[in-house]
PDB file of C-alpha atoms in Angstrom:
ATOM      1  CA  MET F   1     -15.017  10.629  -9.807  1.00 33.00           C
ATOM      2  CA  GLU F   2     -15.308   7.916  -7.218  1.00 42.00           C
ATOM      3  CA  ASN F   3     -13.262   5.199  -8.864  1.00 45.00           C
ATOM      4  CA  SER F   4      -9.574   5.940  -9.331  1.00 49.00           C
ATOM      5  CA  PHE F   5      -8.544   2.314  -9.813  1.00 50.00           C
ATOM      6  CA  SER F   6      -7.053   0.832 -12.941  1.00 51.00           C
ATOM      7  CA  PHE F   7      -6.845  -2.914 -13.622  1.00 50.00           C
ATOM      8  CA  VAL F   8      -4.904  -4.096 -16.623  1.00 53.00           C
ATOM      9  CA  ASP F   9      -5.013  -7.780 -17.483  1.00 50.00           C
ATOM     10  CA  LEU F  10      -2.044  -8.137 -19.836  1.00 40.00           C
ATOM     11  CA  ARG F  11      -3.188 -11.665 -20.557  1.00 40.00           C
ATOM     12  CA  LYS F  12      -4.973 -14.341 -18.539  1.00 51.00           C
ATOM     13  CA  SER F  13      -2.789 -15.164 -15.547  1.00 67.00           C
ATOM     14  CA  ASN F  14      -2.691 -18.768 -14.387  1.00 81.00           C
ATOM     15  CA  ARG F  15       0.008 -18.158 -11.770  1.00 90.00           C
ATOM     16  CA  TYR F  16      -1.752 -15.385  -9.810  1.00 94.00           C
ATOM     17  CA  ASP F  17      -5.302 -15.069  -8.520  1.00 94.00           C
ATOM     18  CA  ILE F  18      -5.985 -11.302  -8.138  1.00 95.00           C
ATOM     19  CA  ALA F  19      -8.893  -9.225  -6.849  1.00 95.00           C
ATOM     20  CA  PHE F  20      -9.268  -5.584  -5.804  1.00 94.00           C
ATOM     21  CA  ARG F  21     -11.803  -3.272  -4.288  1.00 96.00           C
ATOM     22  CA  MET F  22     -12.104   0.508  -3.871  1.00 95.00           C
ATOM     23  CA  GLY F  23     -14.760   2.542  -2.044  1.00 95.00           C
ATOM     24  CA  ILE F  24     -15.360   6.141  -1.162  1.00 94.00           C
ATOM     25  CA  GLY F  25     -16.634   5.320   2.300  1.00 92.00           C
ATOM     26  CA  ARG F  26     -18.428   8.282   3.964  1.00 91.00           C
ATOM     27  CA  ARG F  27     -16.036  10.875   2.548  1.00 92.00           C
ATOM     28  CA  ASP F  28     -16.957  13.561  -0.008  1.00 89.00           C
ATOM     29  CA  SER F  29     -14.199  12.625  -2.452  1.00 91.00           C
ATOM     30  CA  GLN F  30     -12.077   9.721  -3.433  1.00 93.00           C
ATOM     31  CA  GLN F  31      -8.413  10.393  -2.609  1.00 94.00           C
ATOM     32  CA  ASP F  32      -7.192   6.831  -2.980  1.00 96.00           C
ATOM     33  CA  ALA F  33      -5.748   5.611  -6.278  1.00 96.00           C
ATOM     34  CA  GLY F  34      -4.396   2.257  -7.359  1.00 95.00           C
ATOM     35  CA  PHE F  35      -3.162   0.028 -10.134  1.00 95.00           C
ATOM     36  CA  VAL F  36      -2.648  -3.685 -10.688  1.00 94.00           C
ATOM     37  CA  ALA F  37      -1.466  -5.591 -13.745  1.00 91.00           C
ATOM     38  CA  ALA F  38      -0.621  -9.259 -14.193  1.00 89.00           C
ATOM     39  CA  CYS F  39       0.566 -11.895 -16.630  1.00 86.00           C
ATOM     40  CA  ASP F  40       1.715 -15.413 -16.018  1.00 82.00           C
ATOM     41  CA  ASN F  41       5.138 -14.473 -14.793  1.00 87.00           C
ATOM     42  CA  GLU F  42       4.774 -10.987 -13.337  1.00 90.00           C
ATOM     43  CA  THR F  43       2.533  -8.763 -11.254  1.00 93.00           C
ATOM     44  CA  LEU F  44       2.787  -5.095 -10.323  1.00 94.00           C
ATOM     45  CA  ALA F  45       0.411  -3.553  -7.775  1.00 96.00           C
ATOM     46  CA  VAL F  46       0.354  -0.049  -6.268  1.00 97.00           C
ATOM     47  CA  VAL F  47      -1.922   1.630  -3.687  1.00 98.00           C
ATOM     48  CA  CYS F  48      -1.795   5.343  -2.841  1.00 98.00           C
ATOM     49  CA  ASP F  49      -3.828   7.283  -0.243  1.00 97.00           C
ATOM     50  CA  GLY F  50      -3.733  11.031  -0.933  1.00 95.00           C
ATOM     51  CA  MET F  51      -3.879  13.895   1.518  1.00 92.00           C
ATOM     52  CA  GLY F  52      -4.089  17.676   1.204  1.00 82.00           C
ATOM     53  CA  GLY F  53      -7.683  18.766   0.781  1.00 71.00           C
ATOM     54  CA  LEU F  54     -10.487  17.574  -1.482  1.00 62.00           C
ATOM     55  CA  THR F  55      -8.627  18.075  -4.769  1.00 79.00           C
ATOM     56  CA  GLY F  56      -5.043  18.085  -3.468  1.00 92.00           C
ATOM     57  CA  GLY F  57      -5.123  14.526  -2.197  1.00 94.00           C
ATOM     58  CA  GLU F  58      -6.767  13.213  -5.322  1.00 94.00           C
ATOM     59  CA  ARG F  59      -4.224  14.887  -7.572  1.00 95.00           C
ATOM     60  CA  ALA F  60      -1.329  13.694  -5.456  1.00 96.00           C
ATOM     61  CA  SER F  61      -2.404  10.043  -5.427  1.00 97.00           C
ATOM     62  CA  LYS F  62      -3.143   9.934  -9.166  1.00 96.00           C
ATOM     63  CA  ALA F  63       0.111  11.718 -10.025  1.00 97.00           C
ATOM     64  CA  ALA F  64       2.060   9.317  -7.868  1.00 97.00           C
ATOM     65  CA  ILE F  65       0.518   6.250  -9.558  1.00 97.00           C
ATOM     66  CA  GLU F  66       1.289   7.711 -13.012  1.00 96.00           C
ATOM     67  CA  LYS F  67       4.916   8.572 -12.207  1.00 97.00           C
ATOM     68  CA  PHE F  68       5.609   5.254 -10.455  1.00 96.00           C
ATOM     69  CA  LEU F  69       4.225   3.343 -13.447  1.00 94.00           C
ATOM     70  CA  SER F  70       6.278   5.437 -15.920  1.00 93.00           C
ATOM     71  CA  GLU F  71       9.380   4.408 -14.024  1.00 93.00           C
ATOM     72  CA  TYR F  72       8.335   0.742 -14.165  1.00 91.00           C
ATOM     73  CA  GLU F  73       7.816   0.987 -17.911  1.00 88.00           C
ATOM     74  CA  ARG F  74      11.226   2.499 -18.282  1.00 83.00           C
ATOM     75  CA  GLU F  75      13.180   0.060 -16.091  1.00 65.00           C
ATOM     76  CA  GLY F  76      10.715  -2.370 -14.571  1.00 56.00           C
ATOM     77  CA  ARG F  77      11.893  -5.509 -16.328  1.00 59.00           C
ATOM     78  CA  LEU F  78      14.838  -5.542 -13.981  1.00 64.00           C
ATOM     79  CA  ASP F  79      14.550  -7.135 -10.588  1.00 67.00           C
ATOM     80  CA  GLY F  80      12.392  -5.030  -8.318  1.00 67.00           C
ATOM     81  CA  GLY F  81      14.509  -3.601  -5.513  1.00 77.00           C
ATOM     82  CA  GLU F  82      16.709  -1.203  -7.389  1.00 84.00           C
ATOM     83  CA  TRP F  83      14.174   0.347  -9.767  1.00 91.00           C
ATOM     84  CA  MET F  84      11.501   0.626  -7.066  1.00 94.00           C
ATOM     85  CA  GLU F  85      13.760   2.649  -4.765  1.00 92.00           C
ATOM     86  CA  GLU F  86      14.619   5.121  -7.487  1.00 93.00           C
ATOM     87  CA  ALA F  87      10.962   5.226  -8.609  1.00 94.00           C
ATOM     88  CA  ILE F  88       9.592   6.189  -5.207  1.00 96.00           C
ATOM     89  CA  GLU F  89      12.154   8.941  -4.821  1.00 96.00           C
ATOM     90  CA  LEU F  90      11.333  10.358  -8.295  1.00 96.00           C
ATOM     91  CA  THR F  91       7.666  10.094  -7.473  1.00 97.00           C
ATOM     92  CA  ASP F  92       8.222  12.037  -4.265  1.00 97.00           C
ATOM     93  CA  ASP F  93       9.954  14.770  -6.289  1.00 97.00           C
ATOM     94  CA  LEU F  94       7.084  14.906  -8.788  1.00 97.00           C
ATOM     95  CA  VAL F  95       4.325  15.159  -6.168  1.00 97.00           C
ATOM     96  CA  TYR F  96       6.289  17.735  -4.192  1.00 96.00           C
ATOM     97  CA  SER F  97       6.477  19.894  -7.355  1.00 96.00           C
ATOM     98  CA  LEU F  98       2.691  19.888  -8.059  1.00 96.00           C
ATOM     99  CA  LYS F  99       1.184  23.379  -8.317  1.00 94.00           C
ATOM    100  CA  ALA F 100      -2.218  24.749  -7.445  1.00 92.00           C
ATOM    101  CA  PRO F 101      -4.191  26.582 -10.189  1.00 91.00           C
ATOM    102  CA  ASP F 102      -2.779  29.936  -8.977  1.00 92.00           C
ATOM    103  CA  GLY F 103       0.775  28.671  -9.375  1.00 93.00           C
ATOM    104  CA  THR F 104       1.537  28.209  -5.672  1.00 92.00           C
ATOM    105  CA  PRO F 105       2.732  24.854  -4.311  1.00 91.00           C
ATOM    106  CA  LEU F 106      -0.096  22.413  -3.994  1.00 93.00           C
ATOM    107  CA  GLY F 107       1.129  21.196  -0.644  1.00 91.00           C
ATOM    108  CA  ALA F 108      -0.356  17.738  -1.046  1.00 94.00           C
ATOM    109  CA  GLY F 109       1.055  14.297  -0.486  1.00 96.00           C
ATOM    110  CA  THR F 110       0.208  10.613  -0.613  1.00 97.00           C
ATOM    111  CA  THR F 111       1.170   7.333   0.885  1.00 97.00           C
ATOM    112  CA  LEU F 112       2.491   4.689  -1.467  1.00 98.00           C
ATOM    113  CA  ALA F 113       2.752   0.919  -1.128  1.00 98.00           C
ATOM    114  CA  ALA F 114       3.778  -1.238  -4.083  1.00 97.00           C
ATOM    115  CA  VAL F 115       4.792  -4.806  -4.821  1.00 97.00           C
ATOM    116  CA  HIS F 116       6.534  -6.208  -7.859  1.00 95.00           C
ATOM    117  CA  ILE F 117       6.319 -10.013  -8.188  1.00 94.00           C
ATOM    118  CA  ILE F 118       8.453 -11.840 -10.743  1.00 92.00           C
ATOM    119  CA  ALA F 119       7.450 -15.547 -10.771  1.00 92.00           C
ATOM    120  CA  ASP F 120       7.636 -16.338  -7.032  1.00 94.00           C
ATOM    121  CA  ARG F 121       9.988 -13.507  -6.032  1.00 95.00           C
ATOM    122  CA  MET F 122       8.433 -10.429  -4.459  1.00 96.00           C
ATOM    123  CA  TYR F 123       9.937  -6.955  -3.986  1.00 96.00           C
ATOM    124  CA  TRP F 124       8.212  -4.073  -2.345  1.00 97.00           C
ATOM    125  CA  VAL F 125       8.509  -0.375  -1.401  1.00 97.00           C
ATOM    126  CA  SER F 126       6.410   1.858   0.833  1.00 97.00           C
ATOM    127  CA  ALA F 127       6.223   5.294   2.429  1.00 97.00           C
ATOM    128  CA  GLY F 128       3.463   6.394   4.800  1.00 95.00           C
ATOM    129  CA  ASP F 129       0.879   4.165   6.455  1.00 95.00           C
ATOM    130  CA  SER F 130      -0.595   2.161   3.597  1.00 97.00           C
ATOM    131  CA  ARG F 131       0.363  -1.399   4.299  1.00 97.00           C
ATOM    132  CA  ILE F 132       1.579  -4.660   2.741  1.00 98.00           C
ATOM    133  CA  TYR F 133       0.809  -7.931   4.463  1.00 98.00           C
ATOM    134  CA  VAL F 134       1.801 -11.518   3.747  1.00 98.00           C
ATOM    135  CA  LEU F 135      -0.824 -14.153   4.591  1.00 98.00           C
ATOM    136  CA  ARG F 136       0.696 -17.610   4.955  1.00 97.00           C
ATOM    137  CA  ALA F 137      -0.308 -20.823   6.734  1.00 95.00           C
ATOM    138  CA  GLY F 138      -3.061 -19.177   8.787  1.00 95.00           C
ATOM    139  CA  GLN F 139      -1.019 -16.177   9.768  1.00 97.00           C
ATOM    140  CA  MET F 140      -1.105 -12.555   8.605  1.00 98.00           C
ATOM    141  CA  VAL F 141       2.102 -10.509   8.960  1.00 97.00           C
ATOM    142  CA  GLN F 142       2.570  -6.835   8.190  1.00 97.00           C
ATOM    143  CA  ILE F 143       5.876  -6.466   6.326  1.00 97.00           C
ATOM    144  CA  THR F 144       5.874  -2.650   6.090  1.00 96.00           C
ATOM    145  CA  THR F 145       6.303  -0.017   8.756  1.00 92.00           C
ATOM    146  CA  ASP F 146       3.725   2.695   9.473  1.00 92.00           C
ATOM    147  CA  HIS F 147       5.755   5.835   9.041  1.00 91.00           C
ATOM    148  CA  ASN F 148       3.896   7.897  11.621  1.00 82.00           C
ATOM    149  CA  TYR F 149       4.846   9.663  14.847  1.00 75.00           C
ATOM    150  CA  PHE F 150       4.381   6.425  16.811  1.00 69.00           C
ATOM    151  CA  PHE F 151       7.255   4.990  14.814  1.00 70.00           C
ATOM    152  CA  GLN F 152       9.502   7.897  15.963  1.00 74.00           C
ATOM    153  CA  LEU F 153       8.162   7.818  19.555  1.00 73.00           C
ATOM    154  CA  ASN F 154       8.869   4.104  19.853  1.00 72.00           C
ATOM    155  CA  GLU F 155      12.462   4.643  18.730  1.00 78.00           C
ATOM    156  CA  MET F 156      12.881   7.474  21.205  1.00 75.00           C
ATOM    157  CA  LEU F 157      11.484   5.371  24.050  1.00 71.00           C
ATOM    158  CA  ARG F 158      13.727   2.417  23.223  1.00 81.00           C
ATOM    159  CA  ASN F 159      16.782   4.701  23.113  1.00 79.00           C
ATOM    160  CA  GLY F 160      15.899   6.283  26.475  1.00 81.00           C
ATOM    161  CA  GLU F 161      15.396   9.720  24.912  1.00 78.00           C
ATOM    162  CA  ILE F 162      11.902  10.092  26.490  1.00 74.00           C
ATOM    163  CA  ASP F 163      10.246   8.409  29.453  1.00 77.00           C
ATOM    164  CA  ARG F 164       6.838   6.690  29.468  1.00 84.00           C
ATOM    165  CA  GLU F 165       5.017   9.756  30.729  1.00 82.00           C
ATOM    166  CA  GLN F 166       6.408  11.869  27.860  1.00 78.00           C
ATOM    167  CA  TYR F 167       5.444   9.031  25.530  1.00 69.00           C
ATOM    168  CA  ARG F 168       1.888   9.016  26.780  1.00 81.00           C
ATOM    169  CA  ILE F 169       1.545  12.768  26.215  1.00 77.00           C
ATOM    170  CA  GLU F 170       3.105  12.779  22.762  1.00 68.00           C
ATOM    171  CA  ALA F 171       1.145   9.698  21.703  1.00 68.00           C
ATOM    172  CA  GLN F 172      -1.916  11.931  21.212  1.00 72.00           C
ATOM    173  CA  GLU F 173      -0.300  12.878  17.884  1.00 72.00           C
ATOM    174  CA  GLY F 174       0.891   9.359  17.186  1.00 64.00           C
ATOM    175  CA  GLU F 175      -1.009   8.847  13.918  1.00 74.00           C
ATOM    176  CA  ALA F 176       0.513  11.870  12.206  1.00 79.00           C
ATOM    177  CA  LEU F 177       2.643  10.814   9.227  1.00 88.00           C
ATOM    178  CA  ILE F 178       6.354  11.669   9.368  1.00 87.00           C
ATOM    179  CA  SER F 179       7.151  10.265   5.903  1.00 91.00           C
ATOM    180  CA  TYR F 180       5.052  10.229   2.737  1.00 95.00           C
ATOM    181  CA  VAL F 181       5.386  10.804  -0.986  1.00 97.00           C
ATOM    182  CA  GLY F 182       5.379  14.548  -1.743  1.00 96.00           C
ATOM    183  CA  MET F 183       7.169  15.812   1.333  1.00 93.00           C
ATOM    184  CA  GLY F 184      10.232  16.683  -0.714  1.00 92.00           C
ATOM    185  CA  GLY F 185      12.875  14.236   0.444  1.00 90.00           C
ATOM    186  CA  LEU F 186      11.599  11.030   1.957  1.00 91.00           C
ATOM    187  CA  GLN F 187      12.631  10.800   5.561  1.00 84.00           C
ATOM    188  CA  TRP F 188      11.707   7.124   5.871  1.00 90.00           C
ATOM    189  CA  LYS F 189      10.818   4.430   3.321  1.00 94.00           C
ATOM    190  CA  ASP F 190      10.659   0.643   3.369  1.00 94.00           C
ATOM    191  CA  ILE F 191      12.470  -1.101   0.519  1.00 94.00           C
ATOM    192  CA  SER F 192      13.237  -4.758  -0.057  1.00 93.00           C
ATOM    193  CA  ARG F 193      16.941  -5.176  -0.784  1.00 86.00           C
ATOM    194  CA  ALA F 194      16.477  -8.860  -1.563  1.00 92.00           C
ATOM    195  CA  PRO F 195      13.444 -10.726  -2.869  1.00 94.00           C
ATOM    196  CA  PHE F 196      10.927 -12.417  -0.585  1.00 95.00           C
ATOM    197  CA  VAL F 197      10.286 -15.933  -1.944  1.00 96.00           C
ATOM    198  CA  LEU F 198       6.618 -16.740  -2.087  1.00 97.00           C
ATOM    199  CA  ARG F 199       5.125 -20.194  -1.669  1.00 96.00           C
ATOM    200  CA  PRO F 200       1.995 -21.563  -3.379  1.00 95.00           C
ATOM    201  CA  LYS F 201      -1.177 -20.243  -1.701  1.00 95.00           C
ATOM    202  CA  ASP F 202       0.686 -17.289  -0.155  1.00 97.00           C
ATOM    203  CA  THR F 203      -1.520 -14.210  -0.381  1.00 98.00           C
ATOM    204  CA  ILE F 204      -0.285 -10.587  -0.518  1.00 98.00           C
ATOM    205  CA  LEU F 205      -2.573  -7.806   0.661  1.00 98.00           C
ATOM    206  CA  ILE F 206      -1.802  -4.189  -0.233  1.00 98.00           C
ATOM    207  CA  CYS F 207      -4.210  -1.678   1.330  1.00 98.00           C
ATOM    208  CA  SER F 208      -4.861   1.890   2.460  1.00 97.00           C
ATOM    209  CA  ASP F 209      -5.736   2.604   6.092  1.00 95.00           C
ATOM    210  CA  GLY F 210      -9.418   2.763   5.261  1.00 95.00           C
ATOM    211  CA  LEU F 211      -9.371  -1.048   5.362  1.00 97.00           C
ATOM    212  CA  TYR F 212      -7.281  -1.912   8.378  1.00 96.00           C
ATOM    213  CA  ARG F 213      -8.800   0.763  10.566  1.00 94.00           C
ATOM    214  CA  SER F 214     -12.231  -0.678   9.878  1.00 96.00           C
ATOM    215  CA  VAL F 215     -11.788  -4.449   9.732  1.00 96.00           C
ATOM    216  CA  PRO F 216      -9.727  -6.406  12.299  1.00 96.00           C
ATOM    217  CA  ALA F 217      -6.819  -8.366  10.963  1.00 96.00           C
ATOM    218  CA  GLN F 218      -8.310 -11.668  12.185  1.00 97.00           C
ATOM    219  CA  LEU F 219     -11.460 -11.075  10.157  1.00 97.00           C
ATOM    220  CA  ILE F 220      -9.424 -10.247   7.045  1.00 98.00           C
ATOM    221  CA  LEU F 221      -7.381 -13.413   7.550  1.00 98.00           C
ATOM    222  CA  ALA F 222     -10.463 -15.549   8.104  1.00 97.00           C
ATOM    223  CA  SER F 223     -12.072 -14.123   4.929  1.00 97.00           C
ATOM    224  CA  VAL F 224      -9.032 -15.063   2.840  1.00 97.00           C
ATOM    225  CA  CYS F 225      -8.589 -18.501   4.388  1.00 96.00           C
ATOM    226  CA  ALA F 226     -12.244 -19.476   3.904  1.00 96.00           C
ATOM    227  CA  ALA F 227     -12.618 -18.126   0.390  1.00 96.00           C
ATOM    228  CA  GLU F 228     -12.678 -20.244  -2.762  1.00 94.00           C
ATOM    229  CA  ASN F 229     -10.743 -17.527  -4.631  1.00 95.00           C
ATOM    230  CA  MET F 230      -9.582 -13.939  -4.186  1.00 96.00           C
ATOM    231  CA  GLU F 231     -12.639 -12.389  -5.756  1.00 95.00           C
ATOM    232  CA  ASN F 232     -14.760 -14.133  -3.097  1.00 96.00           C
ATOM    233  CA  ALA F 233     -12.355 -12.997  -0.392  1.00 97.00           C
ATOM    234  CA  ALA F 234     -12.489  -9.410  -1.590  1.00 97.00           C
ATOM    235  CA  SER F 235     -16.290  -9.452  -1.501  1.00 97.00           C
ATOM    236  CA  CYS F 236     -16.286 -10.852   2.067  1.00 97.00           C
ATOM    237  CA  ILE F 237     -13.875  -8.152   3.204  1.00 98.00           C
ATOM    238  CA  GLU F 238     -15.958  -5.432   1.588  1.00 97.00           C
ATOM    239  CA  GLN F 239     -19.076  -6.771   3.314  1.00 96.00           C
ATOM    240  CA  ALA F 240     -17.202  -6.589   6.620  1.00 96.00           C
ATOM    241  CA  ILE F 241     -16.412  -2.909   5.942  1.00 96.00           C
ATOM    242  CA  GLN F 242     -20.091  -2.232   5.250  1.00 94.00           C
ATOM    243  CA  GLU F 243     -21.189  -4.118   8.391  1.00 95.00           C
ATOM    244  CA  ALA F 244     -18.711  -2.178  10.520  1.00 93.00           C
ATOM    245  CA  ALA F 245     -20.624   0.965   9.479  1.00 89.00           C
ATOM    246  CA  LYS F 246     -17.978   3.340  10.737  1.00 91.00           C
ATOM    247  CA  PRO F 247     -19.569   6.835  10.977  1.00 91.00           C
ATOM    248  CA  GLU F 248     -16.390   8.373   9.492  1.00 90.00           C
ATOM    249  CA  GLN F 249     -15.435   5.577   7.173  1.00 93.00           C
ATOM    250  CA  ASP F 250     -12.398   6.631   5.118  1.00 91.00           C
ATOM    251  CA  ASN F 251     -11.787   5.841   1.456  1.00 95.00           C
ATOM    252  CA  TYR F 252     -10.597   2.241   1.192  1.00 96.00           C
ATOM    253  CA  THR F 253      -8.585   0.397  -1.388  1.00 97.00           C
ATOM    254  CA  TYR F 254      -7.125  -3.071  -1.308  1.00 98.00           C
ATOM    255  CA  ILE F 255      -5.545  -5.597  -3.637  1.00 97.00           C
ATOM    256  CA  LEU F 256      -5.320  -9.371  -2.980  1.00 97.00           C
ATOM    257  CA  ILE F 257      -2.740 -11.406  -4.875  1.00 97.00           C
ATOM    258  CA  GLN F 258      -2.483 -15.136  -4.300  1.00 96.00           C
ATOM    259  CA  LEU F 259       0.234 -17.322  -5.800  1.00 95.00           C
ATOM    260  CA  ASN F 260      -1.648 -20.377  -7.002  1.00 87.00           C
ATOM    261  CA  GLY F 261       1.320 -22.371  -8.153  1.00 65.00           C
ATOM    262  CA  ARG F 262       0.068 -22.915 -11.700  1.00 54.00           C
ATOM    263  CA  THR F 263       1.864 -21.625 -14.747  1.00 44.00           C
ATOM    264  CA  GLY F 264       0.475 -20.791 -18.142  1.00 42.00           C
ATOM    265  CA  LYS F 265       1.473 -22.210 -21.485  1.00 38.00           C
TER     266      LYS F 265
END
């Protein structure tokens, strides 16, 4: 099944303008999964990008979404930071425990990037290289870390543990993930300990690497800034993916959430 995205409109939201897109790209299967739900005072959005073979990655990403949401339903009415940290750790345990049909470990994993917005306060959590951006006043800032080997190499270079020649050699493996959901004990994760306060017209972008490896950040930013609404922005970004026509275009998933400043009755 190509589409592994779920959108739940709890009731018409006047505070948030939301749009999403998902595509299989030029891959044989869809290993991304996602979820977004909104009401006038709250939004929850999650993007996962699975890995581990044609069926392994798909199972991992879907299982991660389901587990993360079950933790939200259990505790999610609390402010985001605390429940999200526990949720991603429990999701990691669940994905790590998945079995193949023959009973052996599935050996799959997934990235995870999630935001929980309560009124104008945003919390987030991430592991892997799916990203969360904040677009504000004509600027686009990535607020998550890519948990890949480049992250570790940069730390080693700053600390004097390797020289630039060693860095250059090791950088050939720089895109390899060093932390992701399903590894069995998250080595690295990003978690917001305090809320990020949003302003009217701030836009949040949550996406898998199939988007940002295909469309430059400046083009994404321009699409959002010029759009009448997020649905229009999402369509413009998807058109940019198609026009890029990458021969090995990955699955792509992205969610746009704009705080419009209006509240419902």
